Amino acid sequence: MRPGEPAKRREKGLSWLEKAALSGNTLALTHLARYEACEETTCGLTGQRVSRWQEQARRQAMQDSVTRMEAVVAPYRKKWLGQPGEKDPVQAVQDVLRAAEAGDRQAQTLAGVWYVSGAMAKAGLALDRPAGMAFLKQAAQAGDRRAVTVFAMTVLADTNEDDTECQEEAAMAGRWLEAEAEKGDGECMALYGMLLFRGIGEKADPDAGVVWLEKAARRQVPDAMLFLGRLRMMAGEEGVQEGRDEAAAWFAKVATVPSRPDLFAWLAWDYGSGEAPVAGEPEVMTKVRRGAEKGDGRAMSYLAIMYDSGVFSGRRFPCAALTWYRRSAELGEKEMYLPLAMTCAETGDAACARKWLDAAFAEGGKALGYGMVVHAFGLSGDVGTDVPEEEMAKMASERMDAVAKRIRWLHAEGMRGNAAAAAVLARLYGAGIGVRQDGKEALKWERLSERAKARRRTVSGKAAGPAKRTHRAAGENGEVS
């Protein structure tokens, strides 16, 4: 489903995507991310509908936060609740509260999580942030690392620069996190790095924040890896290719963490909107890909040519080129018919090649113009100044092999009587594109094309049968008798 598709089909697709997204499906979030930035006139979206998606994302983020807090205190929960169904939740809540009031650090931490998250509301413990933060503060001051972690997570989620109480909590969180980070706790390193980077609390030191985040990321803390990836992604927008490649590497690591589906949603959003980088992909390609993924037909065409020729990246990706050539052609970019046909031929899909070659031949004009012939058989262009010399030599060899394979397919089709293939070969030999320029060879293929077209007309005429007689014979003076 793409922005350029018919309104009925698009609306049906969007409705199913919304249902899937509500169930937490990451792929659905990816597609909705693409549509979120699409113009109303193009995609038929309203501000109210997009706002509904944003509210849905906010609720999902809150649920993810609760899930993370519960994971941090899982050992405490098991102690007081046991296995699912083992203890009565209402009684367990009362036991935890009594122990917390008596000064038990684990009970204080668990009660604090339940209060700030509302996770045990059904057991009679209603959402109460102040009460929860008070319990967490007591446990953290007593040295409970899990309480420090949850306290900091809550502060990061709730901090308001104009709220004095929030700022005081942030300052306390920073001091406790620093102490735990110095002891080597990876989760606290990540949280402390985020506090410093964002300037929350007593300190504002983005450089020091990045240092702590890097330490946490080396310990495979998922949040630190995602934060660094998104940070490097923004650096890449200023033209720093190394930052973009590093971002792609961090994102790839985050994608291997099975226990954090909330992080997958972030990746889905970044890649679905076309913002996130691909390893080895230059910035200019990302910008073009961003437009292509949002439904821009011309951007699809340019991206296909980049993948086909290896321009900017120094590597060819014929299958990716085939995907974008086809999408642009289906959106009416007729100049892509010939390159699409030849990419189909190169990848071994003869039926696809014949279909789009015939379409280009029938269209004529720019579809078979000099520029498109060069795109399909020249595969030229600067592969990028940062590409090593040996890689450039390899790239040139790959291009030559691809052109040779396409021309061999055309020869075979031309000899079989394919008029379109013969016509293209005539252009190639006439201009010396992909082959040695040869006027006699060009003339030969041009004549073969004309004969093939004549045979096709003859066969077509015979298939239609004798024409029906619609007029009476005319007399000598031209009058109908």
Coordinates of C-alpha atoms in Angstrom, one line a residue:
M1 CA 0.0 0.0 0.0
R2 CA 1.5 3.3 -1.1
P3 CA 0.4 7.0 -1.1
G4 CA -0.3 6.9 -4.8
E5 CA -2.8 4.1 -4.7
P6 CA -6.6 4.5 -5.1
A7 CA -8.4 6.1 -2.2
K8 CA -10.6 3.1 -1.4
R9 CA -7.8 0.6 -1.3
R10 CA -5.6 3.1 0.7
E11 CA -8.4 3.6 3.3
K12 CA -8.9 -0.1 3.7
G13 CA -5.2 -0.6 4.2
L14 CA -4.9 2.2 6.7
S15 CA -7.8 0.8 8.8
W16 CA -6.1 -2.6 9.0
L17 CA -2.8 -0.9 9.8
E18 CA -4.4 1.0 12.7
K19 CA -5.9 -2.2 14.1
A20 CA -2.5 -3.9 13.9
A21 CA -0.7 -1.0 15.5
L22 CA -3.2 -1.0 18.4
S23 CA -2.1 -4.6 19.0
G24 CA 1.5 -3.5 19.1
N25 CA 2.5 -4.7 15.7
T26 CA 5.9 -3.1 14.8
L27 CA 5.5 -3.4 11.0
A28 CA 2.2 -1.6 11.2
L29 CA 3.9 1.2 13.2
T30 CA 6.4 1.4 10.4
H31 CA 3.8 2.0 7.7
L32 CA 1.9 4.5 9.8
A33 CA 5.1 6.4 10.3
R34 CA 5.4 6.7 6.6
Y35 CA 1.9 8.2 6.3
E36 CA 2.3 10.5 9.3
A37 CA 4.3 12.9 7.2
C38 CA 2.3 12.5 4.0
E39 CA 0.3 15.5 2.8
E40 CA -3.5 15.4 3.3
T41 CA -4.1 16.0 -0.5
T42 CA -1.8 13.0 -1.3
C43 CA -2.8 10.5 1.3
G44 CA -6.2 11.7 2.4
L45 CA -5.2 12.1 6.1
T46 CA -6.7 14.5 8.5
G47 CA -5.0 16.2 11.4
Q48 CA -7.5 14.5 13.8
R49 CA -6.5 11.1 12.5
V50 CA -2.8 11.8 12.9
S51 CA -3.4 13.2 16.4
R52 CA -5.1 9.9 17.2
W53 CA -2.0 8.0 16.1
Q54 CA 0.2 10.3 18.3
E55 CA -2.1 9.7 21.3
Q56 CA -1.9 6.0 20.7
A57 CA 1.9 6.2 20.6
R58 CA 1.9 8.2 23.9
R59 CA -0.2 5.5 25.6
Q60 CA 2.0 2.8 24.2
A61 CA 5.1 4.6 25.5
M62 CA 3.5 4.7 29.0
Q63 CA 2.8 1.0 28.8
D64 CA 6.3 0.3 27.7
S65 CA 7.6 2.4 30.7
V66 CA 5.5 0.3 33.1
T67 CA 6.8 -2.9 31.5
R68 CA 10.4 -1.7 32.0
M69 CA 9.9 -0.8 35.6
E70 CA 8.3 -4.1 36.3
A71 CA 11.3 -5.8 34.7
V72 CA 13.7 -3.9 36.9
V73 CA 11.9 -5.1 40.1
A74 CA 11.0 -8.6 38.9
P75 CA 13.0 -10.3 41.7
Y76 CA 11.2 -8.3 44.3
R77 CA 7.8 -9.0 42.7
K78 CA 8.6 -12.7 42.7
K79 CA 9.4 -12.6 46.4
W80 CA 6.2 -10.9 47.4
L81 CA 3.8 -12.3 44.8
G82 CA 5.4 -15.6 43.8
Q83 CA 4.4 -17.3 40.6
P84 CA 1.2 -16.1 38.8
G85 CA -1.9 -17.2 40.7
E86 CA 0.2 -18.3 43.8
K87 CA -0.8 -15.4 46.1
D88 CA -3.8 -13.1 46.3
P89 CA -2.8 -9.8 44.7
V90 CA -4.9 -7.7 47.2
Q91 CA -3.3 -9.4 50.2
A92 CA 0.2 -9.2 48.6
V93 CA -0.2 -5.4 48.1
Q94 CA -1.2 -5.0 51.8
D95 CA 1.8 -7.1 52.9
V96 CA 4.2 -5.0 50.7
L97 CA 2.8 -1.7 52.1
R98 CA 3.2 -2.8 55.7
A99 CA 6.8 -3.9 55.0
A100 CA 7.5 -0.7 53.2
E101 CA 6.2 1.4 56.1
A102 CA 8.4 -0.7 58.4
G103 CA 11.5 0.3 56.4
D104 CA 12.0 -2.8 54.1
R105 CA 14.0 -1.4 51.1
Q106 CA 12.8 -4.0 48.6
A107 CA 9.2 -3.5 49.7
Q108 CA 9.6 0.3 49.4
T109 CA 11.0 -0.1 45.9
L110 CA 8.2 -2.5 44.8
A111 CA 5.5 -0.2 46.4
G112 CA 7.1 2.8 44.7
V113 CA 6.9 1.1 41.3
W114 CA 3.3 0.1 41.8
Y115 CA 2.3 3.6 42.9
V116 CA 4.0 5.5 40.0
S117 CA 2.9 3.0 37.4
G118 CA -0.6 2.1 38.5
A119 CA 0.3 -1.5 37.8
M120 CA -1.6 -2.8 40.8
A121 CA -4.7 -0.6 40.5
K122 CA -6.9 -3.6 40.2
A123 CA -5.6 -4.9 43.5
G124 CA -6.6 -1.6 45.3
L125 CA -3.4 0.4 44.9
A126 CA -4.4 3.4 42.8
L127 CA -1.9 5.5 40.8
D128 CA -0.2 8.0 43.1
R129 CA 3.0 9.4 41.8
P130 CA 4.0 11.5 45.0
A131 CA 3.5 8.4 47.2
G132 CA 5.5 6.2 44.8
M133 CA 8.4 8.7 44.5
A134 CA 8.5 9.0 48.3
F135 CA 8.9 5.3 48.7
L136 CA 11.5 5.1 45.9
K137 CA 13.4 8.0 47.5
Q138 CA 13.6 6.2 50.8
A139 CA 14.9 3.0 49.2
A140 CA 17.4 4.8 47.0
Q141 CA 18.8 6.8 50.0
A142 CA 19.2 3.4 51.8
G143 CA 21.3 2.2 48.8
D144 CA 18.8 0.1 46.8
R145 CA 20.1 0.1 43.2
R146 CA 16.8 -0.9 41.7
A147 CA 15.1 1.9 43.4
V148 CA 17.7 4.3 42.0
T149 CA 17.1 3.0 38.5
V150 CA 13.3 3.3 38.6
F151 CA 13.4 6.7 40.3
A152 CA 15.7 7.9 37.5
M153 CA 13.5 6.4 34.8
T154 CA 10.5 8.2 36.3
V155 CA 12.4 11.5 36.4
L156 CA 13.5 11.2 32.8
A157 CA 9.9 10.5 31.7
D158 CA 8.3 13.3 33.8
T159 CA 10.9 16.1 34.1
N160 CA 9.4 19.6 33.6
E161 CA 11.9 22.5 33.5
D162 CA 9.4 24.8 35.1
D163 CA 8.6 22.4 38.0
T164 CA 10.9 23.0 41.0
E165 CA 10.0 19.6 42.6
C166 CA 10.8 17.8 39.4
Q167 CA 14.2 19.6 39.2
E168 CA 15.0 18.6 42.8
E169 CA 14.1 15.0 42.0
A170 CA 16.4 15.2 38.9
A171 CA 19.3 16.5 41.0
M172 CA 18.9 13.6 43.5
A173 CA 18.6 11.1 40.6
G174 CA 21.8 12.5 39.1
R175 CA 23.8 12.1 42.4
W176 CA 22.6 8.5 43.0
L177 CA 23.1 7.5 39.3
E178 CA 26.6 8.8 39.3
A179 CA 27.5 6.7 42.4
E180 CA 26.0 3.6 40.8
A181 CA 27.6 4.2 37.5
E182 CA 31.0 4.6 39.1
K183 CA 30.5 1.1 40.5
G184 CA 30.0 -0.3 37.0
D185 CA 26.2 -0.6 36.7
G186 CA 25.4 -0.4 32.9
E187 CA 21.8 0.6 33.3
C188 CA 22.7 3.5 35.6
M189 CA 25.5 4.5 33.2
A190 CA 22.9 4.9 30.5
L191 CA 20.5 6.8 32.6
Y192 CA 23.2 9.1 34.0
G193 CA 24.4 9.7 30.4
M194 CA 20.9 10.7 29.3
L195 CA 20.5 13.1 32.3
L196 CA 23.9 14.8 31.5
F197 CA 23.2 15.0 27.8
R198 CA 19.7 16.5 28.3
G199 CA 20.9 18.8 31.0
I200 CA 18.4 17.6 33.6
G201 CA 19.2 18.2 37.2
E202 CA 22.3 19.9 38.6
K203 CA 24.6 19.3 35.6
A204 CA 24.4 19.9 31.9
D205 CA 27.3 18.2 30.1
P206 CA 26.5 16.6 26.7
D207 CA 30.0 15.5 26.1
A208 CA 30.3 13.7 29.4
G209 CA 26.8 12.3 28.8
V210 CA 28.0 10.7 25.5
V211 CA 31.0 9.2 27.3
W212 CA 28.8 7.5 29.9
L213 CA 26.4 6.3 27.1
E214 CA 29.3 4.8 25.2
K215 CA 30.4 2.9 28.3
A216 CA 26.8 1.6 28.8
A217 CA 26.5 0.7 25.1
R218 CA 29.8 -1.3 25.3
R219 CA 28.0 -3.3 28.1
Q220 CA 25.2 -3.9 25.6
V221 CA 22.6 -1.7 27.4
P222 CA 19.8 -1.4 24.7
D223 CA 18.7 2.1 25.6
A224 CA 22.2 3.4 25.4
M225 CA 22.7 1.8 22.0
L226 CA 19.5 3.3 20.6
F227 CA 20.3 6.7 22.1
L228 CA 23.7 6.7 20.5
G229 CA 22.3 5.5 17.2
R230 CA 19.8 8.3 17.0
L231 CA 22.5 10.8 18.1
R232 CA 24.9 9.7 15.4
M233 CA 22.0 9.7 12.9
M234 CA 21.5 13.4 13.5
A235 CA 25.2 14.0 13.2
G236 CA 25.0 12.3 9.8
E237 CA 22.6 14.8 8.6
E238 CA 25.4 17.3 8.7
G239 CA 27.4 15.3 6.2
V240 CA 29.4 13.1 8.6
Q241 CA 29.3 9.7 6.9
E242 CA 31.1 8.0 9.7
G243 CA 28.3 9.0 12.1
R244 CA 25.7 7.6 9.8
D245 CA 27.5 4.3 9.5
E246 CA 27.9 4.1 13.3
A247 CA 24.2 4.9 13.7
A248 CA 23.3 2.0 11.4
A249 CA 25.6 -0.3 13.4
W250 CA 24.0 0.6 16.7
F251 CA 20.5 0.2 15.3
A252 CA 21.5 -3.3 14.0
K253 CA 22.6 -4.3 17.5
V254 CA 19.3 -2.9 19.0
A255 CA 17.3 -5.0 16.6
T256 CA 18.9 -8.2 18.1
V257 CA 17.5 -7.5 21.6
P258 CA 14.5 -9.8 21.9
S259 CA 13.3 -8.6 25.3
R260 CA 12.7 -5.0 24.3
P261 CA 9.9 -4.7 21.7
D262 CA 9.4 -1.0 22.7
L263 CA 12.8 -0.3 21.1
F264 CA 11.7 -2.1 17.9
A265 CA 8.9 0.5 17.7
W266 CA 11.5 3.3 17.7
L267 CA 13.4 1.6 14.9
A268 CA 10.2 1.0 13.0
W269 CA 9.4 4.7 13.3
D270 CA 12.9 5.9 12.2
Y271 CA 13.2 3.5 9.3
G272 CA 9.5 3.7 8.3
S273 CA 9.8 7.5 8.0
G274 CA 12.9 7.2 5.9
E275 CA 15.0 9.0 8.5
A276 CA 17.3 6.2 9.7
P277 CA 20.6 5.5 7.8
V278 CA 21.6 2.2 6.2
A279 CA 25.3 1.1 6.7
G280 CA 27.4 2.3 3.8
E281 CA 24.6 4.5 2.4
P282 CA 25.7 8.1 1.7
E283 CA 23.6 11.0 2.9
V284 CA 22.4 11.9 -0.5
M285 CA 21.0 8.4 -1.1
T286 CA 19.2 8.5 2.3
K287 CA 17.5 11.8 1.3
V288 CA 16.4 10.3 -2.0
R289 CA 15.3 7.1 -0.3
R290 CA 13.3 9.1 2.2
G291 CA 11.3 10.7 -0.7
A292 CA 10.9 7.4 -2.4
E293 CA 9.5 5.7 0.7
K294 CA 7.0 8.5 1.0
G295 CA 5.6 7.8 -2.5
D296 CA 7.5 10.3 -4.7
G297 CA 7.7 8.7 -8.2
R298 CA 10.7 10.7 -9.3
A299 CA 12.6 9.9 -6.1
M300 CA 11.9 6.3 -6.7
S301 CA 13.4 6.6 -10.2
Y302 CA 16.5 8.3 -8.9
L303 CA 16.9 5.7 -6.2
A304 CA 16.6 2.9 -8.6
I305 CA 19.3 4.4 -10.9
M306 CA 21.6 4.8 -7.9
Y307 CA 21.1 1.2 -6.8
D308 CA 21.5 0.0 -10.4
S309 CA 24.7 2.0 -11.3
G310 CA 26.3 2.0 -7.8
V311 CA 26.6 5.8 -8.0
F312 CA 27.6 7.4 -4.6
S313 CA 27.7 4.1 -2.7
G314 CA 30.3 2.2 -4.8
R315 CA 28.2 -1.0 -4.9
R316 CA 25.5 -2.2 -7.2
F317 CA 22.2 -3.6 -5.8
P318 CA 20.3 -5.0 -8.9
C319 CA 17.4 -6.5 -6.8
A320 CA 16.9 -3.3 -4.9
A321 CA 17.0 -1.4 -8.2
L322 CA 14.4 -3.7 -9.6
T323 CA 12.1 -3.0 -6.7
W324 CA 12.2 0.8 -7.1
Y325 CA 12.2 0.7 -11.0
R326 CA 9.0 -1.3 -10.8
R327 CA 7.4 0.9 -8.2
S328 CA 8.2 4.1 -10.2
A329 CA 7.0 2.5 -13.5
E330 CA 3.7 1.4 -11.9
L331 CA 3.2 5.0 -10.8
G332 CA 3.5 6.2 -14.4
E333 CA 7.2 7.0 -14.7
K334 CA 7.4 5.8 -18.3
E335 CA 11.1 6.7 -18.7
M336 CA 11.8 3.8 -16.3
Y337 CA 10.3 1.1 -18.5
L338 CA 13.6 0.3 -20.4
P339 CA 15.9 0.3 -17.3
L340 CA 13.3 -1.8 -15.5
A341 CA 13.2 -4.3 -18.4
M342 CA 17.0 -4.6 -18.5
T343 CA 17.2 -5.1 -14.8
C344 CA 14.6 -7.8 -15.0
A345 CA 16.7 -9.5 -17.8
E346 CA 19.9 -9.2 -15.6
T347 CA 18.1 -10.8 -12.6
G348 CA 16.8 -13.7 -14.7
D349 CA 13.1 -12.7 -15.1
A350 CA 12.5 -13.0 -18.8
A351 CA 8.8 -12.5 -18.7
C352 CA 9.2 -9.2 -16.7
A353 CA 11.9 -8.1 -19.1
R354 CA 9.6 -8.7 -22.2
K355 CA 6.6 -7.0 -20.6
W356 CA 8.4 -3.8 -19.8
L357 CA 10.5 -3.8 -23.0
D358 CA 7.3 -4.0 -25.0
A359 CA 5.9 -1.2 -22.9
A360 CA 8.9 1.0 -23.6
F361 CA 8.8 0.2 -27.4
A362 CA 5.0 0.9 -27.5
E363 CA 5.5 4.2 -25.7
G364 CA 8.5 5.4 -27.8
G365 CA 9.7 8.9 -27.3
K366 CA 11.6 9.5 -24.1
A367 CA 11.0 5.9 -23.0
L368 CA 13.5 4.8 -25.6
G369 CA 15.4 8.1 -25.7
Y370 CA 19.2 8.4 -25.5
G371 CA 19.1 9.2 -21.8
M372 CA 17.2 6.1 -20.9
V373 CA 19.4 3.9 -23.1
V374 CA 22.5 5.3 -21.3
H375 CA 20.9 4.5 -17.9
A376 CA 20.1 1.0 -18.9
F377 CA 23.3 0.1 -20.7
G378 CA 25.9 2.7 -19.7
L379 CA 25.6 2.2 -15.9
S380 CA 27.9 5.1 -15.5
G381 CA 28.4 7.8 -12.9
D382 CA 30.7 8.8 -10.1
V383 CA 30.9 6.1 -7.5
G384 CA 32.0 8.5 -4.8
T385 CA 35.3 10.1 -3.9
D386 CA 35.6 8.1 -0.6
V387 CA 35.5 4.7 -2.4
P388 CA 39.0 3.1 -2.5
E389 CA 40.7 2.6 -5.9
E390 CA 40.5 -1.2 -5.8
E391 CA 36.7 -0.9 -5.0
M392 CA 36.3 1.4 -7.9
A393 CA 38.0 -1.1 -10.2
K394 CA 35.7 -3.8 -8.9
M395 CA 32.7 -1.6 -9.5
A396 CA 33.7 -0.9 -13.1
S397 CA 34.1 -4.7 -13.7
E398 CA 30.6 -5.4 -12.2
R399 CA 29.1 -2.7 -14.4
M400 CA 30.7 -4.2 -17.5
D401 CA 29.5 -7.7 -16.6
A402 CA 25.9 -6.4 -16.1
V403 CA 25.9 -4.5 -19.4
A404 CA 27.2 -7.6 -21.2
K405 CA 24.5 -9.8 -19.7
R406 CA 21.8 -7.4 -20.7
I407 CA 23.0 -7.1 -24.3
R408 CA 23.4 -10.9 -24.6
W409 CA 19.7 -11.2 -23.6
L410 CA 18.7 -8.6 -26.2
H411 CA 20.6 -10.5 -28.9
A412 CA 18.8 -13.7 -28.0
E413 CA 15.5 -12.0 -28.0
G414 CA 16.2 -10.1 -31.3
M415 CA 17.1 -13.4 -33.0
R416 CA 13.8 -14.8 -31.8
G417 CA 12.0 -12.1 -33.6
N418 CA 11.4 -9.6 -30.7
A419 CA 11.0 -6.3 -32.5
A420 CA 11.5 -4.2 -29.4
A421 CA 14.8 -6.0 -28.6
A422 CA 16.1 -5.5 -32.2
A423 CA 15.1 -1.8 -32.1
V424 CA 17.1 -1.3 -28.9
L425 CA 20.1 -3.1 -30.3
A426 CA 20.0 -0.8 -33.3
R427 CA 20.2 2.2 -31.0
L428 CA 23.1 0.7 -29.0
Y429 CA 25.2 0.0 -32.1
G430 CA 24.3 3.3 -33.7
A431 CA 25.4 5.3 -30.6
G432 CA 28.2 2.9 -29.4
I433 CA 26.6 2.5 -25.9
G434 CA 27.7 -0.7 -24.2
V435 CA 29.1 -2.0 -27.6
R436 CA 31.5 -0.9 -30.2
Q437 CA 29.9 1.7 -32.5
D438 CA 29.0 -0.1 -35.8
G439 CA 26.7 1.5 -38.4
K440 CA 26.3 -1.7 -40.4
E441 CA 25.3 -3.7 -37.3
A442 CA 22.9 -0.9 -36.3
L443 CA 21.2 -1.0 -39.8
K444 CA 21.0 -4.8 -39.6
W445 CA 19.1 -4.7 -36.3
E446 CA 16.9 -1.9 -37.5
R447 CA 15.8 -3.9 -40.5
L448 CA 15.2 -7.0 -38.3
S449 CA 13.0 -4.9 -36.1
E450 CA 11.0 -3.6 -39.0
R451 CA 10.5 -7.1 -40.4
A452 CA 9.5 -8.3 -36.9
K453 CA 6.9 -5.5 -36.7
A454 CA 5.6 -6.3 -40.2
R455 CA 5.2 -10.0 -39.3
R456 CA 3.4 -9.0 -36.1
R457 CA 1.0 -6.8 -38.1
T458 CA 0.4 -9.6 -40.6
V459 CA -0.3 -12.2 -37.9
S460 CA -2.5 -9.7 -36.1
G461 CA -4.5 -9.0 -39.3
K462 CA -5.0 -12.7 -40.0
A463 CA -6.1 -13.3 -36.5
A464 CA -8.7 -10.6 -36.8
G465 CA -10.2 -12.3 -40.0
P466 CA -11.6 -10.5 -43.1
A467 CA -12.9 -7.0 -42.5
K468 CA -16.7 -6.6 -42.5
R469 CA -18.1 -4.8 -45.5
T470 CA -19.8 -1.6 -44.3
H471 CA -20.4 0.3 -47.6
R472 CA -22.0 -0.6 -50.9
A473 CA -19.9 -0.4 -54.1
A474 CA -19.5 3.1 -55.6
G475 CA -20.5 3.8 -59.1
E476 CA -18.2 5.4 -61.7
N477 CA -19.1 8.9 -60.6
G478 CA -18.4 8.0 -57.0
E479 CA -22.0 7.8 -56.0
V480 CA -23.1 4.8 -54.0
S481 CA -25.3 2.6 -56.1

